[in-house]
């Protein structure tokens, strides 16, 4: 079973920031938080990952709380093309690539 | 941007037939994977492959399934005798480890329909 909890769905207005929360209260010290998304049954797409520090790349920012029990993925200026299912996945350092996908959060970006 | 290529995009087969799904991973990646997604359900891990052998496999990956890297570029998933419940989207992925992190790049998928 997935080690994370996410809201099943969220809406966001186009051009606004989308903040997607994730709860991972049982995370251990050697586990990363990864975010992937899946646009309409295409293959999952990597977004960002982090261990304990906040991270930013060209797609998004990842804010991890100090106790590491939750995190937030931020899409700074959501577009219609960001409509997708977003998955928060916790997996240990050096894992074999086995990702446990939950149901994720369906983000609907509206014009 | 480098990508993982999968063929065919859609295959229809009769129950009991053998199916081979093909994947060309990203050229400098060393780890290869198959995942599947039954319509309306979660993405599920099937198998990981490294250094010409299986690293890990799930309960789904039973004796009907096999993987192979027949040459330096292709990675294949074979289903020996397909069942109706094998109908799904199959995703190939590849990755390279960087500083303990393992970022997977997925292909667009092969849709398998078993009649």
Short mmCIF file of C-alpha atoms in Angstrom, two decimals:
data_model
loop_
_atom_site.label_atom_id
_atom_site.label_comp_id
_atom_site.label_asym_id
_atom_site.label_seq_id
_atom_site.Cartn_x
_atom_site.Cartn_y
_atom_site.Cartn_z
CA UNK A 1 0.00 0.00 0.00
CA UNK A 2 1.03 3.58 -0.63
CA UNK A 3 2.66 5.31 2.36
CA UNK A 4 1.10 8.64 1.43
CA UNK A 5 -2.29 10.32 1.69
CA UNK A 6 -3.50 12.85 -0.85
CA UNK A 7 -6.86 14.56 -1.44
CA UNK A 8 -8.68 12.83 -4.31
CA UNK A 9 -9.28 16.00 -6.29
CA UNK A 10 -8.56 19.71 -6.46
CA UNK A 11 -9.42 22.60 -8.74
CA UNK A 12 -7.22 25.52 -9.66
CA UNK A 13 -7.78 28.59 -11.80
CA UNK A 14 -5.53 28.96 -14.80
CA UNK A 15 -2.57 31.24 -14.05
CA UNK A 16 -2.84 30.77 -10.30
CA UNK A 17 -0.57 28.65 -8.13
CA UNK A 18 -1.66 25.08 -7.54
CA UNK A 19 -0.70 23.74 -4.10
CA UNK A 20 -1.03 19.99 -3.80
CA UNK A 21 -0.62 18.55 -0.30
CA UNK A 22 0.66 15.14 0.67
CA UNK A 23 0.77 13.44 4.03
CA UNK A 24 3.56 10.94 4.73
CA UNK A 25 3.54 10.75 8.50
CA UNK A 26 5.40 7.40 8.64
CA UNK A 27 8.30 8.50 6.46
CA UNK A 28 11.71 7.36 7.67
CA UNK A 29 15.00 9.20 7.56
CA UNK A 30 16.30 7.49 4.43
CA UNK A 31 13.18 7.95 2.32
CA UNK A 32 12.75 10.46 -0.49
CA UNK A 33 9.52 12.16 -1.49
CA UNK A 34 8.90 11.99 -5.23
CA UNK A 35 6.18 13.60 -7.28
CA UNK A 36 5.00 12.24 -10.61
CA UNK A 37 2.00 13.12 -12.70
CA UNK A 38 -0.05 11.31 -15.31
CA UNK A 39 -1.80 13.25 -18.01
CA UNK A 40 -4.79 11.38 -19.39
CA UNK A 41 -3.45 7.79 -19.32
CA UNK A 42 -0.06 8.73 -20.73
CA UNK A 43 3.02 7.37 -18.98
CA UNK A 44 3.74 8.92 -15.58
CA UNK A 45 6.02 11.93 -15.76
CA UNK A 46 8.60 12.79 -13.12
CA UNK A 47 8.21 16.26 -11.59
CA UNK A 48 10.51 16.66 -8.61
CA UNK A 49 11.90 14.91 -5.55
CA UNK A 50 13.39 15.85 -2.20
CA UNK A 51 14.80 14.39 0.99
CA UNK A 52 14.48 17.13 3.60
CA UNK A 53 15.26 20.46 1.97
CA UNK A 54 12.87 22.40 -0.20
CA UNK A 55 13.53 21.93 -3.89
CA UNK A 56 12.72 23.87 -7.04
CA UNK A 57 13.10 23.05 -10.70
CA UNK A 58 11.67 24.34 -13.95
CA UNK A 59 8.38 22.54 -13.38
CA UNK A 60 7.58 22.99 -9.71
CA UNK A 61 8.64 23.58 -6.14
CA UNK A 62 8.55 21.04 -3.34
CA UNK A 63 8.10 22.22 0.23
CA UNK A 64 8.80 19.59 2.90
CA UNK A 65 7.88 20.33 6.50
CA UNK A 66 10.63 20.30 9.08
CA UNK A 67 9.37 17.07 10.64
CA UNK A 68 9.13 15.60 7.09
CA UNK A 69 5.64 14.26 7.76
CA UNK A 70 4.05 16.22 4.96
CA UNK A 71 4.92 18.09 1.81
CA UNK A 72 3.37 20.40 -0.76
CA UNK A 73 3.94 20.45 -4.48
CA UNK A 74 3.57 23.92 -5.93
CA UNK A 75 2.93 24.61 -9.59
CA UNK A 76 3.51 28.37 -9.62
CA UNK A 77 1.37 29.32 -12.63
CA UNK A 78 -0.95 26.46 -13.54
CA UNK A 79 -2.00 26.05 -17.15
CA UNK A 80 -4.71 23.90 -18.71
CA UNK A 81 -1.98 21.43 -19.70
CA UNK A 82 -1.25 20.83 -16.01
CA UNK A 83 -4.59 19.06 -15.64
CA UNK A 84 -3.50 15.59 -14.55
CA UNK A 85 -3.37 13.08 -11.72
CA UNK A 86 -0.52 13.96 -9.36
CA UNK A 87 1.15 11.24 -7.33
CA UNK A 88 3.18 11.73 -4.18
CA UNK A 89 5.41 8.69 -3.61
CA UNK A 90 7.77 7.89 -0.77
CA UNK A 91 10.60 5.52 -1.51
CA UNK A 92 13.89 4.69 0.19
CA UNK A 93 17.34 5.85 -0.79
CA UNK A 94 18.86 3.54 -3.38
CA UNK A 95 15.63 1.67 -4.03
CA UNK A 96 15.31 -0.62 -7.04
CA UNK A 97 12.83 1.68 -8.78
CA UNK A 98 9.73 0.06 -7.40
CA UNK A 99 7.30 2.95 -7.07
CA UNK A 100 4.06 2.38 -5.18
CA UNK A 101 1.41 4.55 -6.82
CA UNK A 102 -1.66 5.49 -4.84
CA UNK A 103 -4.80 7.07 -6.25
CA UNK A 104 -3.16 10.49 -6.39
CA UNK A 105 -4.83 13.88 -6.64
CA UNK A 106 -6.73 14.75 -9.80
CA UNK A 107 -5.96 18.40 -10.46
CA UNK A 108 -8.39 20.17 -12.73
CA UNK A 109 -7.12 23.52 -14.01
CA UNK A 110 -10.01 25.68 -15.10
CA UNK A 111 -9.96 28.67 -17.47
CA UNK B 1 14.82 15.52 -24.54
CA UNK B 2 15.64 11.77 -24.42
CA UNK B 3 12.63 9.51 -24.26
CA UNK B 4 11.60 5.91 -23.73
CA UNK B 5 9.99 4.45 -26.84
CA UNK B 6 7.42 1.66 -26.73
CA UNK B 7 5.94 -0.50 -29.48
CA UNK B 8 3.29 -1.35 -30.38
CA UNK B 9 1.09 1.45 -29.12
CA UNK B 10 -1.91 -0.89 -29.19
CA UNK B 11 -2.11 -4.65 -29.57
CA UNK B 12 -5.21 -6.79 -29.74
CA UNK B 13 -4.76 -10.51 -29.16
CA UNK B 14 -6.77 -13.62 -28.49
CA UNK B 15 -6.73 -15.23 -25.07
CA UNK B 16 -3.98 -17.83 -24.84
CA UNK B 17 -1.72 -16.16 -27.38
CA UNK B 18 1.80 -14.98 -26.65
CA UNK B 19 2.51 -11.28 -26.71
CA UNK B 20 5.79 -9.39 -26.76
CA UNK B 21 5.88 -5.72 -25.87
CA UNK B 22 8.99 -3.81 -26.83
CA UNK B 23 10.75 -0.86 -25.33
CA UNK B 24 13.83 1.18 -26.18
CA UNK B 25 15.08 2.75 -22.94
CA UNK B 26 17.15 5.92 -22.75
CA UNK B 27 20.62 5.05 -23.96
CA UNK B 28 22.71 5.80 -20.85
CA UNK B 29 20.20 4.36 -18.39
CA UNK B 30 21.12 1.16 -16.60
CA UNK B 31 17.86 0.25 -14.83
CA UNK B 32 14.73 -0.87 -16.64
CA UNK B 33 11.19 -1.47 -15.52
CA UNK B 34 7.73 -2.57 -16.52
CA UNK B 35 4.59 -1.23 -14.92
CA UNK B 36 0.97 -1.77 -15.86
CA UNK B 37 -2.30 0.05 -15.40
CA UNK B 38 -5.64 -1.67 -15.76
CA UNK B 39 -8.28 0.78 -16.98
CA UNK B 40 -9.46 2.98 -14.14
CA UNK B 41 -7.02 1.50 -11.62
CA UNK B 42 -3.65 2.40 -10.12
CA UNK B 43 -0.31 2.13 -11.85
CA UNK B 44 1.27 -1.12 -10.63
CA UNK B 45 4.90 -2.19 -10.52
CA UNK B 46 5.70 -5.43 -12.34
CA UNK B 47 9.47 -5.84 -12.50
CA UNK B 48 12.82 -4.09 -12.33
CA UNK B 49 15.88 -5.22 -14.28
CA UNK B 50 19.53 -4.35 -13.85
CA UNK B 51 22.78 -5.87 -15.08
CA UNK B 52 20.91 -8.43 -17.15
CA UNK B 53 18.87 -9.83 -14.35
CA UNK B 54 15.67 -9.17 -12.46
CA UNK B 55 16.26 -6.99 -9.37
CA UNK B 56 12.76 -7.16 -8.01
CA UNK B 57 9.36 -8.38 -9.15
CA UNK B 58 5.83 -8.09 -7.85
CA UNK B 59 3.30 -10.83 -7.17
CA UNK B 60 1.67 -9.97 -10.49
CA UNK B 61 4.84 -10.97 -12.34
CA UNK B 62 4.25 -14.72 -12.30
CA UNK B 63 5.60 -17.46 -14.56
CA UNK B 64 3.54 -16.19 -17.47
CA UNK B 65 5.69 -13.09 -17.63
CA UNK B 66 9.31 -12.75 -18.65
CA UNK B 67 11.65 -9.91 -19.51
CA UNK B 68 14.69 -9.80 -21.70
CA UNK B 69 17.28 -7.39 -22.97
CA UNK B 70 18.15 -9.20 -26.20
CA UNK B 71 20.61 -6.58 -27.43
CA UNK B 72 22.10 -3.29 -26.27
CA UNK B 73 19.01 -1.24 -26.94
CA UNK B 74 15.76 -3.20 -26.56
CA UNK B 75 13.97 -4.33 -23.43
CA UNK B 76 11.03 -6.65 -23.87
CA UNK B 77 8.13 -7.97 -21.83
CA UNK B 78 6.71 -11.32 -22.89
CA UNK B 79 3.38 -12.67 -21.75
CA UNK B 80 3.35 -16.37 -22.58
CA UNK B 81 -0.35 -17.16 -22.63
CA UNK B 82 -2.51 -14.09 -22.29
CA UNK B 83 -5.60 -13.96 -20.12
CA UNK B 84 -8.50 -11.55 -20.23
CA UNK B 85 -7.24 -9.90 -17.05
CA UNK B 86 -3.94 -9.05 -18.73
CA UNK B 87 -5.76 -6.33 -20.65
CA UNK B 88 -4.08 -3.14 -19.51
CA UNK B 89 -1.74 -0.34 -20.44
CA UNK B 90 1.85 -1.48 -20.03
CA UNK B 91 4.48 1.16 -19.32
CA UNK B 92 8.20 0.68 -19.75
CA UNK B 93 10.56 2.93 -17.81
CA UNK B 94 14.29 3.41 -17.40
CA UNK B 95 16.43 5.27 -14.92
CA UNK B 96 19.86 6.14 -13.72
CA UNK B 97 20.73 6.54 -10.05
CA UNK B 98 22.11 9.91 -9.01
CA UNK B 99 23.21 10.47 -5.41
CA UNK B 100 20.85 7.81 -4.10
CA UNK B 101 17.84 9.15 -5.97
CA UNK B 102 16.25 7.08 -8.71
CA UNK B 103 14.29 9.11 -11.25
CA UNK B 104 12.27 7.05 -13.69
CA UNK B 105 11.42 8.13 -17.23
CA UNK B 106 8.33 6.36 -18.54
CA UNK B 107 7.31 5.59 -22.07
CA UNK B 108 3.91 6.43 -23.53
CA UNK B 109 2.68 2.88 -22.99
CA UNK B 110 1.44 -0.10 -24.97
CA UNK B 111 -2.25 -0.83 -24.70
CA UNK B 112 -2.93 -4.57 -24.64
CA UNK B 113 -6.45 -5.82 -25.30
CA UNK B 114 -7.08 -9.53 -24.78
CA UNK B 115 -10.27 -10.90 -26.32
#
